[in-house]
Amino acid sequence: MNTFRRRLPGVVYGGDYNPEQWPREVWREDVRLMREAGVRLVSLGVFSWAMLEPADGTFDFSWLDEITDLLWANGIHVNLATPNAAPPPWLATDFPETLSVDRQGVRHGIGSRGHFCPSSPVYRDRSRRIATQLAERYGKHPGLAMWHIGNEYHSDCFCDRCDDAFRTWLRQRYGTLDELNQRWGTAFWSQCYSDWAQVHLPRPVRGWVNPSRELDFSRFTSELLLELVIRERDLLHGITPDVPATTNFFQCRLTDSHRWAKELDVVAFDCYPDPGKPDSMTVAAFQYDLMRSLRGGHPWMLMEQAAGAVSQWKTNQVKGPGRMRLGSYQAVAHGADAVMFFQWRASRQGQEKFHSAMLPHGGEKTRTWQDVKALGNELRTVDEVATARTRAQVAIVWDWQNWWAVEGCAHPDNAYDYRDTVARHYRALWNSQVAVDVVTLDEDLSPYRVLVIPNQYLMSRHQSSAVRGFVEGGGQLVVSYFSGIVDEDDRIVEGGYPGALREIIGAHVQEFSPLPAEATVPVQAAGKTALGGFFATASVWQDDLDTETARPLAVYRKGHLTGKAAVTEHELGKGRAVYVGTRLDDDALEALVRHVLDRADVRPVHAAPRGVEVTERRTQTSAYLFLLNHRQDKGTITLDRSGTDLITGRRLQAGETLVLDAADVAVVRSPLAAPQDADRPSSDS
């Protein structure tokens, strides 16, 4: 990544460019406008396989040579893609076994993307062949800044070849059939395997698939796709060792980004918050914090976002005035060192012709183009923020393994939404204006004062020990219901619910008691507790909870659990564990989180009115305070420091009132009094 930063210092600006969709006379106009907009990097060739290799083994790089040279002559670098995300029609026609098969056994056709079988030797061979051709041809081109491997990997396959690969993966994982039978619990419903030939990936069955089998198939699919990325990364690094490689993540259930990020030189992410949803920017903030946390706090790239409306939802609302700029700065505020879009010029044809672009169908007179051009030039004023880090004393857990398991079959609540649950817990922290890292329980938890665990249904013995160590060492824990229930094989942890957490929370769940849809139960503070006048509305779920060594913080006030604990607190070692046995309404959950933050002496980054987001990035000498107004009206902030707004150049004094218009942004640089403490973030190692 150091080579990339030397070539492209500062905050990188650009987008996905598809010149093959346009006649050559358009290219020079594109490059002229890119220069006007301050574009410094374009992703090239992402979906160009059919244009680069129109027939098996017949290559045409003439157009790519020409556009790469033209871009570089105008000071624009290239993020060159290996185009394996959309195999060409000839591959499907000549080698139909390269097409993926769905769970029902139907082989996919051509006409979209991601329709490949990741186990196919022919697909793998042809992907590596064109990647080799690209690396050998463009590896020494001065305009090449980085490699873009594939695109948004999200393909699973249920063909016979993947079935064989799944069996091989299981044999490597478990060694013997006896071990697999034990870990999968195949004594249930007479599923015991006596020969490896009987073991298959989870195609449709009558009823539900064994959940342990389904969980392992998710693990297998993530690892199978990652294998493709690693093979291409190694190939590219072998030919171009100084050129970093990435692939672009999106919040995909199939691929464990925690695992994948370890194999990439830089993390890149595609983010498309829905302007029609009021909490979309909170969800985006969580995703950005996740990306920043995947590689220990290192800056990351916003590889794709929309300049305006998208085309994939039922109703595709446009971003209002200033909101595209606001969202772009939000990514930078959460650690991004690149702001990019899909795509540069809006397509005239195809499935995404109504997806917005940096240069819309309406051209230079459109509001979108004017905003895109202004943003690209304005971002240069904050170039010095690049490589600055974020300090966090709070962590929230997001775990793909748990996502696969907790949304599995035959649970007390079969309408469970892990993303929504984590988003609700994160929103309480976001509204509290504290910096947050996103971790798994397999990471080092010692740097944090507060740990929030939303419904961690799947928890290994190692993970529960880590949580216990965190609390005993003085950490403040918030953990919500249906956590610690099963081990890594989706087997119930013995000893009563919540088995992996029972001693940590100091309470025992007699039984789960989900609530009917739309039903609610009032919850109030239990006597003279630290929560004082706490009142909440509970929904969705109730634990029938018996306190053992814990004490109740709040109790149910209606229904068959009246008077029993809904929220408990347990002192363990030097720390405390707060357990939430129901789904509290948003305001109550936020109040509870604030109570825990206060106990841990975790303070907001900066005071600000609700709806004004505050973050901070630091170098060894400077702190950069980001103030982002998501409100529909003005936001007023009384500054607690003196500094300079990098965007306007205005000098600001501590105690001064700063007024931000709706959707406006300020980036205030302040010197650090103690440089030796400046770059000591929890996630910077």
XYZ file of C-alpha atoms in Angstrom:
685
model
C 0.000 0.000 0.000
C 2.971 2.325 0.538
C 3.670 2.302 -3.208
C 0.061 3.284 -3.862
C 0.264 6.167 -1.360
C 3.460 7.453 -2.990
C 1.738 7.500 -6.361
C -1.563 8.856 -5.080
C -1.157 10.794 -1.834
C -4.056 12.589 -0.212
C -7.741 11.721 -0.575
C -8.185 9.889 -3.877
C -11.181 10.829 -6.056
C -12.648 8.952 -9.006
C -14.950 6.192 -10.156
C -15.615 3.126 -12.255
C -14.998 3.863 -15.936
C -16.387 1.770 -18.805
C -15.038 3.319 -22.023
C -15.800 0.146 -23.987
C -19.479 1.155 -23.851
C -18.754 4.340 -25.828
C -17.224 5.316 -29.191
C -13.652 6.607 -29.109
C -14.675 10.211 -29.794
C -16.313 10.272 -26.347
C -13.117 9.256 -24.556
C -11.304 12.586 -24.920
C -14.381 14.416 -23.692
C -14.490 12.069 -20.699
C -10.870 12.738 -19.819
C -11.324 16.502 -20.164
C -14.249 16.422 -17.755
C -12.398 14.079 -15.369
C -9.656 16.678 -15.098
C -12.239 19.379 -14.411
C -13.677 17.266 -11.615
C -10.335 16.460 -10.020
C -10.519 12.731 -10.826
C -7.251 11.006 -9.943
C -8.111 7.296 -10.200
C -10.512 5.207 -12.285
C -11.382 1.527 -12.046
C -10.979 0.094 -15.512
C -12.003 -3.172 -17.158
C -14.226 -4.538 -14.372
C -16.750 -6.031 -16.816
C -14.644 -6.137 -19.976
C -13.794 -9.797 -20.408
C -15.834 -10.228 -23.609
C -14.227 -7.107 -25.129
C -10.702 -8.149 -24.154
C -11.083 -11.793 -25.190
C -13.844 -12.055 -27.812
C -13.099 -15.762 -28.385
C -11.239 -18.405 -26.422
C -7.545 -17.474 -26.549
C -8.068 -14.533 -28.922
C -7.180 -11.245 -27.229
C -7.711 -7.607 -28.194
C -6.016 -5.106 -25.889
C -5.823 -2.280 -28.431
C -8.684 -0.254 -26.944
C -7.402 -0.797 -23.380
C -3.894 0.284 -24.464
C -5.318 3.443 -25.957
C -7.504 4.475 -23.029
C -4.848 3.628 -20.421
C -2.317 5.810 -22.256
C -4.856 8.611 -22.667
C -5.744 8.580 -18.971
C -2.105 8.572 -17.887
C -1.237 11.387 -20.299
C -3.781 13.441 -18.377
C -2.478 12.493 -14.936
C -5.180 9.916 -14.149
C -4.150 6.590 -12.605
C -5.787 3.235 -13.248
C -7.155 0.660 -10.834
C -7.048 -2.194 -13.331
C -9.503 -5.047 -12.851
C -9.241 -8.730 -13.587
C -12.612 -9.115 -15.352
C -13.716 -12.467 -13.949
C -17.018 -11.272 -12.418
C -18.832 -11.477 -15.760
C -17.567 -14.355 -17.926
C -18.128 -13.879 -21.680
C -20.811 -15.764 -23.616
C -18.258 -17.955 -25.397
C -17.138 -19.433 -22.082
C -20.690 -20.526 -21.257
C -21.322 -21.839 -24.777
C -18.024 -23.688 -25.199
C -17.860 -24.879 -21.594
C -21.373 -24.985 -20.085
C -19.985 -26.624 -16.944
C -18.502 -23.213 -16.011
C -22.016 -21.900 -15.298
C -23.212 -21.999 -11.694
C -26.136 -24.126 -10.490
C -28.728 -22.916 -8.002
C -29.933 -24.787 -4.924
C -32.804 -26.349 -6.883
C -30.354 -27.798 -9.418
C -31.077 -25.321 -12.237
C -28.026 -24.179 -14.185
C -27.849 -20.409 -14.628
C -27.784 -18.835 -18.067
C -25.843 -15.865 -19.375
C -27.038 -12.277 -19.549
C -26.178 -11.026 -16.068
C -23.043 -11.394 -13.940
C -21.577 -13.642 -11.274
C -22.852 -16.719 -13.133
C -19.683 -18.783 -12.744
C -18.994 -21.989 -10.862
C -16.090 -21.192 -8.503
C -14.935 -24.834 -8.601
C -14.761 -25.099 -12.395
C -11.192 -25.828 -13.595
C -11.953 -24.180 -16.942
C -13.273 -21.005 -15.313
C -10.244 -20.896 -13.034
C -7.824 -21.497 -15.876
C -9.318 -18.839 -18.153
C -9.541 -16.323 -15.283
C -5.872 -16.815 -14.466
C -4.929 -16.660 -18.125
C -6.455 -13.245 -18.739
C -5.126 -11.970 -15.405
C -1.658 -13.065 -16.486
C -2.060 -11.322 -19.832
C -3.084 -8.088 -18.093
C -0.273 -8.231 -15.544
C 2.413 -8.904 -18.150
C 1.097 -6.211 -20.486
C 0.371 -3.392 -18.009
C 2.500 -4.290 -14.986
C 5.123 -1.654 -15.790
C 2.728 0.984 -17.097
C 3.338 4.190 -15.111
C -0.403 4.767 -14.813
C -1.113 1.465 -13.047
C -1.818 2.245 -9.374
C -3.402 -0.986 -8.151
C -5.163 -4.219 -9.069
C -8.905 -4.733 -8.671
C -9.534 -8.489 -8.407
C -12.995 -9.456 -9.652
C -15.995 -7.550 -8.365
C -18.353 -7.999 -5.400
C -17.853 -11.747 -5.039
C -21.244 -13.266 -4.191
C -21.584 -16.496 -6.184
C -22.504 -19.821 -4.622
C -22.964 -23.011 -6.596
C -24.645 -26.384 -6.041
C -23.248 -28.358 -8.968
C -21.666 -31.823 -8.689
C -18.158 -30.376 -8.839
C -18.893 -28.060 -5.890
C -20.444 -31.036 -4.133
C -17.128 -32.878 -4.490
C -15.226 -29.801 -3.336
C -17.472 -29.505 -0.267
C -16.745 -33.129 0.662
C -13.013 -32.543 0.278
C -13.231 -29.430 2.452
C -15.122 -31.363 5.143
C -12.565 -34.192 5.146
C -9.797 -31.640 5.659
C -11.786 -29.938 8.425
C -12.900 -33.018 10.377
C -10.591 -35.815 9.304
C -13.020 -38.672 9.943
C -16.693 -39.392 9.440
C -17.053 -40.080 13.144
C -15.893 -36.557 13.908
C -18.244 -35.063 11.313
C -21.175 -37.081 12.655
C -20.456 -35.881 16.159
C -20.025 -32.215 15.195
C -23.129 -32.203 12.998
C -25.261 -34.141 15.473
C -26.340 -36.637 12.825
C -27.832 -39.020 15.407
C -30.844 -36.707 15.141
C -33.397 -37.830 12.511
C -31.249 -40.785 11.424
C -28.722 -38.712 9.472
C -25.605 -40.687 10.518
C -23.178 -41.045 7.576
C -21.335 -44.339 7.066
C -19.495 -43.366 3.870
C -18.146 -40.028 2.598
C -20.082 -40.565 -0.645
C -23.277 -39.999 1.345
C -22.241 -36.466 2.369
C -23.524 -33.680 0.138
C -23.888 -29.940 0.120
C -27.321 -28.760 1.291
C -29.588 -29.077 -1.712
C -33.358 -28.968 -1.020
C -34.645 -31.499 1.495
C -38.104 -32.245 2.829
C -38.246 -29.738 5.650
C -35.192 -28.041 7.114
C -31.545 -28.809 6.391
C -29.383 -29.810 9.353
C -28.276 -26.360 10.651
C -24.683 -27.496 11.310
C -24.434 -28.690 7.721
C -25.831 -25.400 6.451
C -23.380 -23.458 8.625
C -20.440 -25.403 7.231
C -21.657 -24.815 3.687
C -21.557 -21.062 4.364
C -18.008 -21.380 5.677
C -17.040 -23.490 2.668
C -18.509 -21.005 0.162
C -16.677 -18.068 1.719
C -13.384 -19.971 1.694
C -13.933 -21.271 -1.852
C -14.443 -17.759 -3.223
C -11.524 -16.438 -1.181
C -9.337 -19.118 -2.751
C -10.040 -17.546 -6.157
C -8.971 -14.135 -4.857
C -5.792 -15.458 -3.217
C -4.751 -17.304 -6.388
C -5.122 -14.160 -8.505
C -3.459 -12.004 -5.838
C -0.439 -14.324 -5.778
C -0.290 -14.362 -9.562
C -0.408 -10.552 -9.764
C 2.090 -10.080 -6.938
C 4.433 -12.534 -8.650
C 4.511 -10.390 -11.796
C 4.030 -6.944 -10.195
C 5.279 -7.210 -6.587
C 5.020 -3.466 -5.935
C 1.414 -3.043 -7.085
C -1.195 -3.480 -4.317
C -4.254 -5.639 -4.894
C -7.791 -5.440 -3.544
C -11.311 -6.576 -4.242
C -14.425 -4.591 -3.456
C -16.565 -5.705 -0.525
C -20.240 -5.058 -0.068
C -22.354 -6.277 2.822
C -22.713 -9.764 1.441
C -23.824 -12.686 3.575
C -21.741 -15.185 1.583
C -18.268 -13.774 2.205
C -16.657 -13.298 5.609
C -14.899 -9.946 5.194
C -13.087 -10.348 8.529
C -11.339 -13.362 7.039
C -10.928 -11.908 3.546
C -9.385 -8.606 4.631
C -6.318 -10.403 5.966
C -5.454 -11.424 2.401
C -5.739 -7.981 0.779
C -3.344 -5.051 0.590
C -6.131 -2.561 1.180
C -9.829 -2.808 2.042
C -12.298 -1.442 -0.508
C -16.060 -1.134 -0.063
C -19.171 -0.404 -2.137
C -21.843 1.487 -0.189
C -25.347 2.362 -1.348
C -27.415 3.827 1.512
C -31.081 4.256 0.628
C -32.049 7.976 0.757
C -35.631 6.863 1.456
C -34.718 5.372 4.848
C -34.165 7.787 7.731
C -31.479 5.641 9.364
C -29.508 5.003 6.172
C -26.585 7.211 7.171
C -26.293 5.439 10.522
C -26.105 2.122 8.680
C -23.473 3.618 6.372
C -21.462 4.817 9.380
C -21.497 1.290 10.807
C -20.321 -0.180 7.510
C -17.527 2.394 7.310
C -16.394 1.633 10.867
C -16.415 -2.055 9.953
C -14.209 -1.419 6.919
C -11.798 0.667 8.984
C -11.616 -2.067 11.616
C -11.026 -4.991 9.249
C -7.313 -4.253 8.957
C -6.570 -2.845 12.376
C -7.641 0.741 11.770
C -5.798 1.300 8.503
C -7.448 3.697 6.033
C -9.666 2.078 3.416
C -11.249 2.946 0.063
C -14.852 3.843 -0.703
C -14.696 2.123 -4.075
C -18.316 2.645 -5.122
C -21.221 4.869 -4.157
C -24.027 6.512 -6.104
C -23.878 10.141 -7.168
C -27.685 10.224 -7.082
C -30.332 7.534 -7.354
C -29.747 3.828 -7.911
C -31.998 1.383 -9.765
C -32.140 -1.770 -7.647
C -34.819 -0.925 -5.085
C -38.594 -0.816 -5.420
C -38.548 2.987 -5.283
C -35.231 4.689 -6.034
C -35.135 8.093 -4.428
C -32.574 10.682 -5.445
C -30.097 12.123 -2.982
C -31.193 15.602 -1.952
C -29.045 18.714 -2.407
C -25.770 18.385 -0.524
C -26.391 14.780 0.543
C -23.943 13.180 -1.880
C -21.221 15.509 -0.573
C -22.256 14.799 3.013
C -22.136 11.037 2.496
C -18.722 11.275 0.856
C -17.287 13.219 3.773
C -18.897 10.717 6.139
C -16.757 7.977 4.596
C -13.626 10.107 5.031
C -14.673 10.881 8.602
C -14.730 7.147 9.310
C -11.301 6.452 7.860
C -11.632 6.341 4.059
C -8.772 7.759 2.008
C -10.588 7.372 -1.311
C -14.000 8.611 -2.478
C -15.141 6.894 -5.660
C -18.377 6.212 -7.532
C -20.115 3.757 -9.781
C -19.847 4.963 -12.406
C -18.212 7.802 -14.368
C -20.617 8.174 -17.309
C -24.218 6.924 -17.094
C -24.869 3.929 -19.353
C -27.286 4.284 -22.277
C -28.187 0.590 -22.255
C -28.238 -2.423 -20.015
C -29.593 -3.304 -16.605
C -28.198 -0.187 -14.884
C -29.018 2.548 -17.377
C -31.032 4.373 -14.693
C -28.278 4.047 -12.094
C -26.874 7.540 -11.515
C -23.333 8.453 -12.494
C -20.787 11.197 -11.954
C -21.652 12.418 -15.447
C -25.428 11.903 -15.879
C -27.362 11.492 -19.107
C -28.139 15.214 -18.886
C -24.471 16.136 -19.020
C -22.705 19.183 -17.643
C -25.807 21.246 -16.881
C -27.150 18.821 -14.289
C -26.998 19.438 -10.538
C -25.290 16.074 -10.081
C -22.412 16.972 -12.381
C -21.937 20.343 -10.752
C -21.894 18.692 -7.301
C -19.472 15.987 -8.476
C -17.091 18.555 -9.942
C -17.235 20.747 -6.843
C -16.625 17.828 -4.491
C -13.611 16.532 -6.406
C -11.894 19.887 -6.217
C -12.930 20.544 -2.626
C -11.572 17.235 -1.341
C -8.063 18.466 -2.115
C -8.421 20.865 0.816
C -8.526 17.884 3.203
C -5.715 15.871 1.600
C -3.668 16.061 4.789
C -6.279 13.924 6.568
C -5.177 10.906 4.537
C -3.480 8.202 6.644
C -4.782 9.765 9.899
C -6.267 7.203 12.281
C -9.276 6.865 14.576
C -9.045 6.207 18.310
C -11.847 4.095 19.794
C -12.508 3.007 23.361
C -15.718 1.230 22.384
C -16.176 -1.878 20.246
C -19.261 -3.573 18.838
C -19.282 -7.163 17.616
C -20.208 -8.100 14.054
C -19.526 -11.717 13.163
C -20.250 -13.464 9.845
C -20.141 -16.891 11.502
C -22.851 -15.743 13.890
C -24.837 -14.167 11.032
C -24.930 -17.520 9.250
C -25.971 -19.344 12.414
C -28.397 -16.950 14.092
C -30.541 -16.665 10.973
C -30.651 -20.449 10.664
C -33.719 -22.639 10.929
C -35.943 -23.840 13.764
C -35.246 -21.074 16.283
C -37.643 -19.534 18.803
C -37.846 -16.532 16.441
C -37.570 -17.475 12.766
C -37.938 -13.906 11.498
C -34.639 -12.821 13.006
C -32.651 -10.071 11.232
C -29.060 -9.885 12.434
C -28.218 -6.786 10.396
C -31.132 -4.886 11.883
C -30.239 -5.978 15.407
C -26.619 -4.875 15.109
C -27.696 -1.621 13.455
C -29.978 -0.805 16.423
C -27.171 -1.328 18.924
C -24.748 0.660 16.780
C -27.261 3.510 16.417
C -27.316 3.919 20.203
C -23.533 4.401 20.113
C -23.693 6.676 17.045
C -26.191 8.936 18.778
C -23.859 9.039 21.779
C -21.082 10.534 19.576
C -18.402 8.014 20.540
C -15.844 6.388 18.259
C -16.548 2.704 17.611
C -14.469 -0.171 16.287
C -16.236 -3.227 14.827
C -14.652 -6.487 15.983
C -15.134 -10.198 16.451
C -14.640 -11.954 19.769
C -11.508 -13.584 18.344
C -9.667 -10.244 18.369
C -7.777 -8.523 21.167
C -10.399 -6.843 23.346
C -8.013 -5.330 25.884
C -7.797 -1.845 24.294
C -11.510 -1.183 24.856
C -13.439 0.085 27.861
C -16.874 -0.872 26.539
C -17.874 -3.923 24.490
C -21.338 -4.261 22.938
C -22.402 -7.752 21.815
C -25.713 -7.842 19.898
C -27.268 -11.323 19.950
C -24.132 -13.417 19.623
C -26.017 -16.717 19.357
C -22.907 -18.647 18.265
C -20.010 -18.417 20.707
C -16.990 -20.696 20.982
C -15.355 -21.574 24.280
C -12.406 -19.370 23.329
C -14.751 -16.450 22.662
C -16.628 -16.807 25.945
C -13.280 -16.919 27.766
C -12.270 -13.729 25.969
C -15.488 -12.015 27.071
C -14.959 -13.151 30.650
C -11.391 -11.875 30.579
C -12.562 -8.542 29.224
C -15.051 -8.038 32.064
C -12.773 -9.332 34.815
C -10.073 -6.970 33.602
C -12.320 -3.959 34.142
C -14.334 -3.778 30.929
C -17.984 -2.768 30.733
C -20.081 -5.253 28.736
C -23.516 -4.918 27.131
C -24.834 -8.189 25.736
C -28.316 -8.821 24.415
C -30.611 -11.842 24.480
C -30.147 -15.120 22.556
C -26.363 -14.900 23.036
C -23.992 -17.673 24.066
C -26.538 -20.348 23.161
C -24.551 -22.610 20.809
C -20.921 -23.452 20.122
C -19.112 -23.140 16.784
C -20.862 -26.280 15.503
C -24.347 -24.907 16.316
C -24.679 -27.297 19.285
C -26.362 -26.123 22.489
C -23.851 -25.162 25.173
C -24.775 -27.315 28.149
C -25.491 -25.969 31.626
C -28.633 -23.990 30.866
C -29.150 -20.806 28.857
C -27.090 -18.815 28.125
C -24.492 -21.543 28.523
C -21.422 -19.677 27.262
C -22.332 -16.526 29.209
C -24.174 -17.760 32.316
C -21.350 -17.146 34.770
C -20.444 -13.861 33.083
C -23.942 -12.342 33.357
C -24.692 -14.037 36.683
C -28.161 -15.137 35.597
C -29.993 -18.113 34.157
C -32.675 -18.110 31.444
C -35.387 -20.624 32.291
C -36.961 -20.388 28.858
C -37.278 -18.119 25.854
C -40.595 -16.355 25.551
C -40.895 -14.562 22.189
C -43.749 -12.080 21.942
C -46.410 -12.151 19.234
C -46.081 -9.666 16.403
C -47.020 -6.128 17.450
C -47.226 -7.137 21.129
C -45.368 -4.993 23.673
C -44.649 -5.165 27.393
C -43.711 -2.219 29.645
C -40.352 -2.328 31.435
C -39.291 -0.084 34.312
C -36.253 0.449 36.500
C -36.040 -2.031 39.343
C -36.305 -0.026 42.565
C -33.514 2.434 43.338
C -31.081 1.353 40.650
C -28.573 3.452 38.756
C -31.068 3.710 35.890
C -33.317 5.955 37.958
C -36.524 6.737 36.073
C -35.807 4.299 33.274
C -38.921 3.237 31.329
C -39.028 1.141 28.175
C -41.317 -0.656 25.795
C -40.235 -4.225 25.138
C -41.173 -6.163 22.014
C -40.286 -9.264 19.964
C -38.638 -11.261 22.747
C -38.611 -11.919 26.483
C -36.242 -14.037 28.545
C -37.712 -15.730 31.604
C -34.672 -14.711 33.600
C -33.611 -15.807 37.084
C -30.878 -13.714 38.664
C -28.191 -15.715 40.421
C -25.321 -13.403 41.363
C -26.578 -10.526 39.198
C -29.050 -7.857 40.265
C -31.981 -6.582 38.209
C -31.662 -3.132 36.635
C -35.116 -3.194 35.059
C -38.134 -5.498 35.348
C -41.248 -6.382 33.372
C -44.387 -4.581 34.561
C -47.016 -6.603 32.743
C -47.701 -10.149 31.560
C -46.700 -13.502 32.939
C -43.162 -12.266 33.699
C -44.325 -9.300 35.783
C -41.702 -8.399 38.373
C -38.994 -10.560 36.799
C -35.749 -9.075 35.496
C -35.633 -7.745 31.938
C -32.194 -6.133 32.288
C -29.535 -7.248 34.756
C -26.122 -6.064 35.922
C -23.383 -8.303 37.249
C -20.081 -7.339 38.809
C -17.305 -9.701 37.793
C -13.718 -8.998 38.747
C -13.034 -5.337 38.069
C -15.820 -4.932 35.497
C -19.551 -5.257 34.929
C -21.777 -7.140 32.529
C -25.177 -5.715 31.594
C -27.532 -8.290 30.068
C -30.581 -7.228 28.053
C -33.179 -10.013 28.026
C -35.633 -8.338 25.664
C -35.804 -6.008 22.679
C -35.930 -2.512 24.166
C -37.267 0.399 22.158
C -34.597 2.580 20.558
C -34.696 5.407 23.111
C -34.461 2.996 26.041
C -31.588 1.069 24.473
C -29.756 4.343 23.915
C -30.344 5.385 27.538
C -28.970 2.059 28.742
C -25.909 2.357 26.490
C -25.267 5.894 27.772
C -25.453 4.566 31.333
C -22.735 2.022 30.516
C -20.583 4.578 28.674
C -20.770 6.890 31.696
C -19.752 4.039 34.000
C -16.732 3.436 31.767
C -15.906 7.154 31.620
C -16.157 7.141 27.830
C -16.984 10.675 26.695
C -18.340 11.927 23.365
C -15.772 13.003 20.802
C -17.396 16.442 20.926
C -20.757 17.776 22.064
C -23.208 18.321 19.203
C -26.982 18.440 18.713
C -28.760 15.276 17.683
C -28.349 14.621 13.993
C -24.919 16.238 13.791
C -22.389 13.426 13.520
C -18.985 13.908 15.128
C -15.839 11.873 14.466
C -12.126 12.447 14.836
C -9.016 11.239 13.015
C -5.496 11.827 14.313
C -1.905 11.966 13.202
C 1.031 12.356 15.574
C 0.716 16.137 15.458
C -2.888 16.998 14.582
C -6.470 16.104 15.396
C -9.093 16.398 12.648
C -12.618 16.943 13.939
C -15.365 16.084 11.428
C -18.769 17.708 11.970
C -21.466 16.404 9.606
C -24.989 17.782 9.712
C -27.489 15.065 8.738
C -30.410 17.218 9.904
C -32.930 18.937 7.664
C -32.192 22.248 9.412
C -29.201 24.097 10.809
C -26.998 22.543 13.471
C -25.195 24.678 16.050
C -21.998 23.515 17.772
C -20.013 25.306 20.468
C -16.412 24.354 19.802
C -14.312 22.937 22.631
C -11.050 23.659 20.789
C -9.368 26.164 18.516
C -8.412 25.217 15.000
C -8.833 25.778 11.281
C -11.671 24.538 9.104
C -9.762 22.915 6.256
C -12.644 23.329 3.802
C -13.199 27.069 4.237
C -9.787 28.056 5.643
C -11.581 29.846 8.466
C -9.769 30.172 11.805
C -11.966 29.077 14.722
C -11.611 29.681 18.456
C -12.546 27.499 21.417
C -15.942 28.580 22.724
C -16.960 29.913 19.297
C -20.336 28.932 17.886
C -20.195 27.141 14.557
C -23.416 26.962 12.536
C -23.750 24.254 9.894
C -26.488 24.441 7.290
C -28.473 21.285 6.517
C -26.157 18.684 4.912
C -23.102 20.876 5.544
C -19.701 19.710 6.758
C -16.739 21.140 8.649
C -13.295 19.562 9.132
C -11.456 21.315 11.961
C -7.716 20.745 12.330
C -6.242 21.333 15.786
C -2.664 20.815 16.972
C -2.114 18.120 19.565
C -0.496 19.241 22.785
C 1.093 15.832 23.410
C 2.276 14.328 20.115
C 3.558 11.214 21.862
C -0.052 10.266 22.705
C -1.593 11.269 19.417
C -1.279 8.090 17.447
C -2.247 5.565 20.088
C -5.581 4.302 18.711
C -6.960 1.024 19.874
C -6.928 -0.390 16.366
C -3.704 0.996 14.874
C -1.320 -1.855 15.428
